[in-house]
């Protein structure tokens, strides 16, 4: 197995000739399974990218909507930015997992999220919201929980086009 070391690629096949001067292939060590390599090359890389482009500062309240594999990897990468507060939204099973492994993370159910974020942030909403869940309701929730002029990073993919919930 091989992994791309530059910007990355998501395709069944890749024309390496077109990129031969820009990309190096790295051999994935034999002790790393294909599943582990995929986690690092896709899911963790997505979380890292999301945290990097979200302009997170140490005084920020960050809300992560979704706590599946990509959401957890996003959470870990956001933790590296050392924001003032991190909140995570997901169902009860994932909330237990987050509490067990990351007790400093505030958690909330989707139903209580908007009020909880407003009550636990300095500016009436999250300074940064990362939408990782990918449902129509979570897209809308991201905008409802963001303070005015917040950064909202949409990481998820959707089945259909989404409409911004503007007043």
Coordinates of C-alpha atoms in Angstrom, one line a residue:
X1 CA 0.0 0.0 0.0
X2 CA 1.1 3.6 -0.6
X3 CA 0.0 7.0 0.7
X4 CA 0.2 10.4 -0.9
X5 CA 2.3 12.8 1.1
X6 CA 1.2 16.1 -0.4
X7 CA -2.4 17.5 -0.7
X8 CA -3.9 14.0 -0.9
X9 CA -6.3 12.4 -3.2
X10 CA -9.7 10.7 -3.0
X11 CA -10.2 8.5 -6.1
X12 CA -10.3 4.9 -7.2
X13 CA -7.4 5.6 -9.5
X14 CA -4.9 8.4 -9.7
X15 CA -2.9 9.6 -12.7
X16 CA 0.5 9.8 -11.1
X17 CA 2.2 11.0 -14.3
X18 CA 0.4 14.3 -14.1
X19 CA 1.7 14.8 -10.5
X20 CA 5.1 13.1 -10.7
X21 CA 6.9 16.4 -9.8
X22 CA 4.6 17.5 -7.1
X23 CA 3.9 14.3 -5.1
X24 CA 6.0 11.7 -3.4
X25 CA 4.6 8.2 -2.5
X26 CA 5.5 6.9 0.9
X27 CA 5.4 3.2 1.6
X28 CA 3.0 2.4 4.4
X29 CA 4.9 0.2 6.9
X30 CA 4.0 -3.5 6.9
X31 CA 2.8 -3.4 10.5
X32 CA 0.1 -0.8 9.6
X33 CA -3.1 -2.3 8.4
X34 CA -5.0 -0.8 5.5
X35 CA -7.8 0.2 7.9
X36 CA -5.3 2.1 10.1
X37 CA -3.7 3.7 7.1
X38 CA -7.2 4.8 5.9
X39 CA -8.0 6.3 9.3
X40 CA -4.8 8.5 9.2
X41 CA -5.0 9.3 5.5
X42 CA -8.7 10.1 5.5
X43 CA -10.5 10.6 8.8
X44 CA -7.7 12.1 10.9
X45 CA -6.5 14.2 8.0
X46 CA -10.0 15.6 7.6
X47 CA -10.1 16.5 11.3
X48 CA -6.7 18.1 11.1
X49 CA -7.7 20.1 8.0
X50 CA -11.0 21.2 9.6
X51 CA -9.2 22.4 12.8
X52 CA -6.6 24.2 10.8
X53 CA -8.9 26.2 8.6
X54 CA -11.3 27.2 11.4
X55 CA -9.1 30.0 12.8
X56 CA -9.4 28.7 16.4
X57 CA -7.9 31.0 19.0
X58 CA -7.2 30.3 22.7
X59 CA -10.1 32.5 23.8
X60 CA -12.7 30.8 21.6
X61 CA -15.6 28.6 22.4
X62 CA -15.6 25.8 19.9
X63 CA -18.7 23.6 19.1
X64 CA -18.2 20.3 17.3
X65 CA -21.4 18.8 15.9
X66 CA -21.0 15.1 15.4
X67 CA -18.9 12.5 17.3
X68 CA -18.4 9.7 14.9
X69 CA -14.9 8.8 13.8
X70 CA -14.4 12.0 11.9
X71 CA -15.9 14.0 14.7
X72 CA -13.6 12.4 17.3
X73 CA -10.6 13.0 15.1
X74 CA -11.7 16.6 14.7
X75 CA -12.1 16.9 18.4
X76 CA -8.5 15.7 19.0
X77 CA -7.2 18.2 16.5
X78 CA -9.2 21.1 17.9
X79 CA -7.8 20.2 21.4
X80 CA -4.3 20.9 19.9
X81 CA -5.4 24.5 19.4
X82 CA -6.1 24.9 23.1
X83 CA -9.4 26.9 22.9
X84 CA -11.0 28.2 26.1
X85 CA -14.0 25.8 25.8
X86 CA -14.9 22.8 23.6
X87 CA -18.4 21.5 23.3
X88 CA -19.5 18.4 21.5
X89 CA -23.0 17.4 20.3
X90 CA -24.1 13.8 19.8
X91 CA -26.3 11.1 21.1
X92 CA -26.1 9.6 24.6
X93 CA -23.7 6.7 23.6
X94 CA -21.1 9.0 22.1
X95 CA -21.5 11.5 25.0
X96 CA -20.5 8.7 27.4
X97 CA -17.5 7.9 25.3
X98 CA -16.4 11.6 25.3
X99 CA -16.9 11.9 29.0
X100 CA -14.9 8.8 29.6
X101 CA -11.9 9.7 27.5
X102 CA -12.1 13.5 27.4
X103 CA -13.7 14.7 30.7
X104 CA -12.8 18.4 30.1
X105 CA -15.1 18.5 27.0
X106 CA -18.6 19.8 27.5
X107 CA -21.3 17.7 25.9
X108 CA -24.9 18.2 25.0
X109 CA -27.7 16.5 23.1
X110 CA -28.8 18.1 19.8
X111 CA -32.2 19.0 21.3
X112 CA -30.6 21.1 24.1
X113 CA -27.7 22.4 22.1
X114 CA -28.7 26.0 21.1
X115 CA -29.7 27.0 24.6
X116 CA -26.7 25.2 26.2
X117 CA -24.2 26.9 23.9
X118 CA -25.7 30.4 24.5
X119 CA -25.5 29.8 28.3
X120 CA -21.9 28.5 28.2
X121 CA -20.2 30.9 25.8
X122 CA -19.0 34.5 26.2
X123 CA -20.6 36.0 23.1
X124 CA -24.1 34.5 23.0
X125 CA -23.0 31.5 20.8
X126 CA -20.0 29.5 19.7
X127 CA -17.1 31.4 18.2
X128 CA -16.3 28.5 16.0
X129 CA -18.6 25.7 14.9
X130 CA -17.5 22.6 13.0
X131 CA -20.3 20.6 11.5
X132 CA -19.1 17.0 11.0
X133 CA -22.4 15.0 11.3
X134 CA -23.9 15.6 7.9
X135 CA -27.6 15.7 8.4
X136 CA -30.0 18.5 7.3
X137 CA -30.8 19.1 11.0
X138 CA -27.2 19.4 12.0
X139 CA -26.4 21.8 9.2
X140 CA -29.2 24.1 10.5
X141 CA -28.1 23.6 14.1
X142 CA -24.5 24.7 13.3
X143 CA -25.8 28.1 12.2
X144 CA -28.3 28.4 15.1
X145 CA -25.5 27.8 17.6
X146 CA -23.0 30.2 16.1
X147 CA -22.6 33.7 17.5
X148 CA -22.8 36.6 15.0
X149 CA -19.6 36.7 12.8
X150 CA -18.6 33.2 14.0
X151 CA -16.5 30.8 11.8
X152 CA -18.7 27.9 10.7
X153 CA -16.7 25.1 9.1
X154 CA -18.8 22.6 7.2
X155 CA -16.8 19.4 7.1
X156 CA -19.7 17.0 6.4
X157 CA -21.1 15.9 3.1
X158 CA -24.9 16.0 2.5
X159 CA -27.3 14.0 0.3
X160 CA -28.8 17.2 -1.1
X161 CA -28.1 20.9 -1.3
X162 CA -28.5 22.8 2.0
X163 CA -30.0 26.2 2.5
X164 CA -28.6 28.7 4.9
X165 CA -31.2 29.3 7.7
X166 CA -31.2 33.1 7.4
X167 CA -33.8 35.1 9.3

